[in-house]
mmCIF file of C-alpha atoms and ligand atoms in Angstrom:
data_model
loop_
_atom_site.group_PDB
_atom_site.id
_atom_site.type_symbol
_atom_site.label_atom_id
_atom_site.label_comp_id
_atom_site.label_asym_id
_atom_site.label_seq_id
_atom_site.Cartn_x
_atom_site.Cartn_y
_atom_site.Cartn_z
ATOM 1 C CA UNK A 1206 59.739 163.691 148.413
ATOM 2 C CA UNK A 1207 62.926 163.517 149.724
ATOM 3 C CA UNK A 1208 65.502 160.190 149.007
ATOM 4 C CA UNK A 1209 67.815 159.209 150.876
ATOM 5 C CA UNK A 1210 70.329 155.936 150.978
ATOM 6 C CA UNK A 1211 68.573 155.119 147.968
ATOM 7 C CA UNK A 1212 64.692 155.018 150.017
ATOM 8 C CA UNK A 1213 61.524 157.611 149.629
ATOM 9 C CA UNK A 1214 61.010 159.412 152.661
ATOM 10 C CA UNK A 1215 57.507 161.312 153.310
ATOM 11 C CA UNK A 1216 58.472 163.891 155.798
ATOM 12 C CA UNK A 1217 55.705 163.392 158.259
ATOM 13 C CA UNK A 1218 56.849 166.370 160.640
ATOM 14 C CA UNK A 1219 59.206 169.312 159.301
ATOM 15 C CA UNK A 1220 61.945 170.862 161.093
ATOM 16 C CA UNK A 1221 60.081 174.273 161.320
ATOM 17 C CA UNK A 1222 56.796 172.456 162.244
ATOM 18 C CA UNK A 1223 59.180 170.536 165.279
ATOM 19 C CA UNK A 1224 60.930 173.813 166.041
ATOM 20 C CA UNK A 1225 57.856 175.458 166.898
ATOM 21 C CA UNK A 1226 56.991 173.021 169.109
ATOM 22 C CA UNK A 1227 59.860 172.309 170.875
ATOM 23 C CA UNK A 1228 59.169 176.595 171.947
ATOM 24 C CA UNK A 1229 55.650 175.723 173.183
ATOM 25 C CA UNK A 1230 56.848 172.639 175.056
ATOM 26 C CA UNK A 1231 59.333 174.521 176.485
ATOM 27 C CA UNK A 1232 56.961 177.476 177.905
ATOM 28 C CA UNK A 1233 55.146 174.836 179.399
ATOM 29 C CA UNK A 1234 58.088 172.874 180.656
ATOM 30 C CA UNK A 1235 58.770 176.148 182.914
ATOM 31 C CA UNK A 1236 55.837 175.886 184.205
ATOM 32 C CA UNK A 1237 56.040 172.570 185.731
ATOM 33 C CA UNK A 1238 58.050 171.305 188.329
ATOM 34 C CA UNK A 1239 61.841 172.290 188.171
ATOM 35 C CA UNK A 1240 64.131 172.344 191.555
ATOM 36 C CA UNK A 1241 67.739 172.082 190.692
ATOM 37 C CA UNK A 1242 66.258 170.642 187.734
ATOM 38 C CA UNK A 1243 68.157 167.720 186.128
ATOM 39 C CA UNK A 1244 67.577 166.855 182.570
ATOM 40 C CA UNK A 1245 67.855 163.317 181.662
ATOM 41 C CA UNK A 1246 68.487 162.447 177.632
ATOM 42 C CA UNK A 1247 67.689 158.686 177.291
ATOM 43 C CA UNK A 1248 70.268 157.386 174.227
ATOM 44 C CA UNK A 1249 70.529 156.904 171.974
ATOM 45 C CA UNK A 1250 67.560 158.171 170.086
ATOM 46 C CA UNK A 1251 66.228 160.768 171.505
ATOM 47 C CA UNK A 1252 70.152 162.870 170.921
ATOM 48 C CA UNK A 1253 68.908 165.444 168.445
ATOM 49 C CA UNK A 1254 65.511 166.260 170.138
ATOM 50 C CA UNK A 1255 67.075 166.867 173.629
ATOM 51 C CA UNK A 1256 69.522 168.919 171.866
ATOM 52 C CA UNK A 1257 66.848 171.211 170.393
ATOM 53 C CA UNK A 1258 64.380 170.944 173.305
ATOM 54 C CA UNK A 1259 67.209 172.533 175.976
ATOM 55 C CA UNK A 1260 68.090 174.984 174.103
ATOM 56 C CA UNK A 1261 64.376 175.884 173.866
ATOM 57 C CA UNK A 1262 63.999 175.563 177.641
ATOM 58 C CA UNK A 1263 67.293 178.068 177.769
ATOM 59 C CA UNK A 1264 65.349 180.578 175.263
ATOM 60 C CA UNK A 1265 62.324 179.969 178.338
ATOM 61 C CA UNK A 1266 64.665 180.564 180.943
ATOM 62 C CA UNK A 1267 65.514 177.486 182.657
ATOM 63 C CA UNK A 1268 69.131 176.321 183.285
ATOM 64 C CA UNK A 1269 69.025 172.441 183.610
ATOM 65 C CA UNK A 1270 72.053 170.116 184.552
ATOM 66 C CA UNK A 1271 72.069 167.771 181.806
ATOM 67 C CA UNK A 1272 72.787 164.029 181.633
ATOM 68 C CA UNK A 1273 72.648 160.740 179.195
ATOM 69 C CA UNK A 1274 71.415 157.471 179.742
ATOM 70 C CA UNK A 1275 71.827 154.331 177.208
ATOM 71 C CA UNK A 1276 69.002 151.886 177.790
ATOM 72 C CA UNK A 1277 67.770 149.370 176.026
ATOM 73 C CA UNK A 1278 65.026 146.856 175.417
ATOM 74 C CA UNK A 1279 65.773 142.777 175.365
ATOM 75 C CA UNK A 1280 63.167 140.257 174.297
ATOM 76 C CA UNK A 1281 62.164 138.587 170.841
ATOM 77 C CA UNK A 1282 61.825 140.279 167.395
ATOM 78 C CA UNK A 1283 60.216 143.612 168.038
ATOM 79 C CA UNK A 1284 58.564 143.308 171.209
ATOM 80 C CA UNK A 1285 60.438 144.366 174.064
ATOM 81 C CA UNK A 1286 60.178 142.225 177.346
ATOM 82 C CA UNK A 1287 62.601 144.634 179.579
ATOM 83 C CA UNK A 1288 64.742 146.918 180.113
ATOM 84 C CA UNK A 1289 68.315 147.214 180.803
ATOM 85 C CA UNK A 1290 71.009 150.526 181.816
ATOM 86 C CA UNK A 1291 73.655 149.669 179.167
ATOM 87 C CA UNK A 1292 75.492 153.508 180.566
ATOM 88 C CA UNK A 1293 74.191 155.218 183.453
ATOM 89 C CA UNK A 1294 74.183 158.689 184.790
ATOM 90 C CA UNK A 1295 77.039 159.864 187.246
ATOM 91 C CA UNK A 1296 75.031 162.317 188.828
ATOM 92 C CA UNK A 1297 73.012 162.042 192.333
ATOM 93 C CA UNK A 1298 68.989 162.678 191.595
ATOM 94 C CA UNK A 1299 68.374 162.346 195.418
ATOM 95 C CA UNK A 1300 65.488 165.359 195.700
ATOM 96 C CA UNK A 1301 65.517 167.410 192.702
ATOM 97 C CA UNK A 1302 63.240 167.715 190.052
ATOM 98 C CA UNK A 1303 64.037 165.189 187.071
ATOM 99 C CA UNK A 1304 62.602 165.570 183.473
ATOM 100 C CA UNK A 1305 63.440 162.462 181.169
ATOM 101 C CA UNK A 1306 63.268 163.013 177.602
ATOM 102 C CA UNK A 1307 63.131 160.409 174.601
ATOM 103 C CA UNK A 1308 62.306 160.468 170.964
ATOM 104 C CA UNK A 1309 58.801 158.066 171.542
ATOM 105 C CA UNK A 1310 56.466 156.913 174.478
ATOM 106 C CA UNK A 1311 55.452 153.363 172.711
ATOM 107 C CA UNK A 1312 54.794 150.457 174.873
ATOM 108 C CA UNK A 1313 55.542 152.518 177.640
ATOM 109 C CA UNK A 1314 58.747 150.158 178.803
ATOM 110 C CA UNK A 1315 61.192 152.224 178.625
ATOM 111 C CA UNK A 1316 59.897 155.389 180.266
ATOM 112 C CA UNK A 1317 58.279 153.126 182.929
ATOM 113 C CA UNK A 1318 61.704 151.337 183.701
ATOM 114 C CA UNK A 1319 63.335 154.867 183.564
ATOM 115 C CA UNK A 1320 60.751 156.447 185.855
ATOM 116 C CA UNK A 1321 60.818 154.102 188.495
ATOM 117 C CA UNK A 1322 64.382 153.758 188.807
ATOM 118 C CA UNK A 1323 65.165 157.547 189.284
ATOM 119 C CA UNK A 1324 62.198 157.719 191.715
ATOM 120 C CA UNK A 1325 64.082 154.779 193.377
ATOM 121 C CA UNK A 1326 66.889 156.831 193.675
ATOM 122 C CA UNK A 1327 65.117 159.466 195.686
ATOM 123 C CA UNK A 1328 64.060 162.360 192.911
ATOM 124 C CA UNK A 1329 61.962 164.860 193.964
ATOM 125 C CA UNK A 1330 59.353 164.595 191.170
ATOM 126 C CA UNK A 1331 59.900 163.115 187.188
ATOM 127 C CA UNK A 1332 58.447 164.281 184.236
ATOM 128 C CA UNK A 1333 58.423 163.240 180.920
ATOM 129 C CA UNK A 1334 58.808 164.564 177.979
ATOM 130 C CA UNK A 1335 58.687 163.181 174.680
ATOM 131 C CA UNK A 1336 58.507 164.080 170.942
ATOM 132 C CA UNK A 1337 56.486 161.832 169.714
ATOM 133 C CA UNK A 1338 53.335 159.926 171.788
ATOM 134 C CA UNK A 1339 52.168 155.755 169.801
ATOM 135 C CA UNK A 1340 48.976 155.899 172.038
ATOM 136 C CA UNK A 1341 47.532 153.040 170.602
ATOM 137 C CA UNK A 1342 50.657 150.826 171.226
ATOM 138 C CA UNK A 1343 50.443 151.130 174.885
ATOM 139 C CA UNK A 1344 51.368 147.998 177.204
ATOM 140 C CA UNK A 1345 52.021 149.420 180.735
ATOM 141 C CA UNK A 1346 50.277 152.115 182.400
ATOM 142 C CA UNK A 1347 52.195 155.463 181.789
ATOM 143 C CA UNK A 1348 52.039 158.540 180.340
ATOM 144 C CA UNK A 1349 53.980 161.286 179.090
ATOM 145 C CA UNK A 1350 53.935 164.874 180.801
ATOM 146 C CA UNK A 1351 55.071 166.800 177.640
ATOM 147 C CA UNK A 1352 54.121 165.474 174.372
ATOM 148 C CA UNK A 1353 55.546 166.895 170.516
ATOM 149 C CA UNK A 1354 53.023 164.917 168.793
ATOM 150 C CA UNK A 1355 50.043 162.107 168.663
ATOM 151 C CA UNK A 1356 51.986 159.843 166.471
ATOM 152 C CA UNK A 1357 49.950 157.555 164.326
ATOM 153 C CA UNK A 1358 51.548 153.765 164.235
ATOM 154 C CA UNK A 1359 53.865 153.993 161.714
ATOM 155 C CA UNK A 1360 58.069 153.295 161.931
ATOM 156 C CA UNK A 1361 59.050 156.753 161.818
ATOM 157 C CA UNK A 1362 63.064 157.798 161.087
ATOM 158 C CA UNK A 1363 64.758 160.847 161.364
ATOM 159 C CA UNK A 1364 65.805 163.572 163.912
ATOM 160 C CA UNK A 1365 67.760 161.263 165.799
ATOM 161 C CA UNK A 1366 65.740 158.256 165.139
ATOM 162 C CA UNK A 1367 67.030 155.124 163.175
ATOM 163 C CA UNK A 1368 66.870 151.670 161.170
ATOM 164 C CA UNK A 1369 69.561 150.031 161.640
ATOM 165 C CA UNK A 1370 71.582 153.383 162.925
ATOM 166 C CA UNK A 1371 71.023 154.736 159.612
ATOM 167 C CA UNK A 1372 68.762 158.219 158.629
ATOM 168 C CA UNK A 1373 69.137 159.636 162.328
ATOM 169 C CA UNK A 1374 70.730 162.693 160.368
ATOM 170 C CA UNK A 1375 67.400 163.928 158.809
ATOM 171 C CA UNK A 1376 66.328 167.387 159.970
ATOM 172 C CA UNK A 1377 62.978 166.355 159.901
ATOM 173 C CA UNK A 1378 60.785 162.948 160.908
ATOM 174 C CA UNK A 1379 59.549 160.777 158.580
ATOM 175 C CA UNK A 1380 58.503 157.490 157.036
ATOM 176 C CA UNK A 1381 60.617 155.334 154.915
ATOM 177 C CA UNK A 1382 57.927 154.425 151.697
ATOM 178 C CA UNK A 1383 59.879 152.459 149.704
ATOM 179 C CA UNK A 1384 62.556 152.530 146.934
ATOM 180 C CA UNK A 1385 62.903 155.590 144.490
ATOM 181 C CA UNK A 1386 63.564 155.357 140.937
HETATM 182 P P1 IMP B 1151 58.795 151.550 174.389
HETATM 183 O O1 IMP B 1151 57.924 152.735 174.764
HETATM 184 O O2 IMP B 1151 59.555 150.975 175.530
HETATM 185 O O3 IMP B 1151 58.015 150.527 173.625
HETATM 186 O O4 IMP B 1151 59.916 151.957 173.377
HETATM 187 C C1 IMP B 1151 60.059 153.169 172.795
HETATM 188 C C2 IMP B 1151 61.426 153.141 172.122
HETATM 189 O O5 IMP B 1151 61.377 152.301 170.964
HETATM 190 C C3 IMP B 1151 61.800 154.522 171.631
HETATM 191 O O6 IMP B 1151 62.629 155.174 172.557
HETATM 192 C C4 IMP B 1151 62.533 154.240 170.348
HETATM 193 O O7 IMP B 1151 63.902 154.102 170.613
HETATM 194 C C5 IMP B 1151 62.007 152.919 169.860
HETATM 195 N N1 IMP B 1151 61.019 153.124 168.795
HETATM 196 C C6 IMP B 1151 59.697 152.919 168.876
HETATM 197 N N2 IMP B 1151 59.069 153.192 167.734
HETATM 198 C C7 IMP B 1151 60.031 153.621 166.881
HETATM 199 C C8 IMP B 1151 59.994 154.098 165.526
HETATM 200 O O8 IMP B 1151 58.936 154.230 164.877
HETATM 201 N N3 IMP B 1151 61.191 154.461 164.995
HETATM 202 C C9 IMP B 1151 62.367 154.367 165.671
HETATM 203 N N4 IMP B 1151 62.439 153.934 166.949
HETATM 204 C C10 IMP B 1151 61.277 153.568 167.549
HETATM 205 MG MG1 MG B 1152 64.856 154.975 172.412
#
């Protein structure tokens, strides 16, 4: 099992195991809708996976714009209450074709406030993707268009994904189980 910072990690999803399924949720990514296609990264988490998943959609034959917003949640302890831009896009979404991606779909908050807001702004259509799907921990009525993997309710690190800002360097995704040796 791998340690890091001193912690045992159980690598829950491997980087070949991810990489293969960034290519399938690419193929069907081209198959959805994608007019002057804008690709929206939502920070900071979900870095690493939109870096892997474009290139994917390149190897599938798209050629995206690409963008970055910084959200975040507010409210007490861990459960969110909103949603906030802390850095917006620059670019215009009036009529194209939008797909959002972020590292998890959990209460369905973030995606929600994202979603709304660019359809606000007059985009054509948005999609979703996401790497990893907490089903169980839904709170608002959304779901996810592309989906990595049925994630069972666990804190999860890695591949972009932090405590604290720390392990977002891992190659793979996995769960902190407590301290090695
Ligand atoms: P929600 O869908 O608005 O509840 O929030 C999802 C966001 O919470 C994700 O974009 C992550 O940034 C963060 N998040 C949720 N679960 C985890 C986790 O297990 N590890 C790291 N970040 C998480
Ligand atoms: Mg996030």
């Amino acid at each position: 099992m791998p340690v890091v910072r001193g912690k045992n990690i159980e690598v829950l999803y491997s980087p070949e195991v991810i990489a293969a399924r960034n290519r399938e949720m690419a193929d069907e990514i081209v198959r959805g809708p994608h007019k002057d296609l804008l690709v929206i990264s939502i920070l900071k988490g979900s870095f690493i996976f939109a870096a892997d998943l474009i290139r994917a959609m390149h190897a599938a034959g798209l050629a995206p714009e690409v963008e970055f917003i910084t959200l975040s949640s507010y409210g007490t302890g861990t459960e969110s209450k909103g949603v906030r831009i802390t850095k917006d896009i620059d670019s215009d979404v009036h009529g194209r074709d939008v797909l959002l991606i972020d590292d998890i779909l959990e209460s369905g908050r973030t995606l929600r406030f994202a979603k709304d807001l660019l359809l606000e702004r007059g985009a054509r259509n948005v999609t979703i993707a996401v790497l990893l799907d907490k089903r169980e921990k839904r709170r608002v009525d959304l779901e996810a268009d592309y989906v990595g993997f049925e994630c069972p309710d666990h804190f999860v690190v890695g591949y972009g994904m932090d405590v604290a800002y720390a392990f977002r360097e891992l190659p793979f995704v996995g769960v902190v189980t407590g301290d090695a040796q």
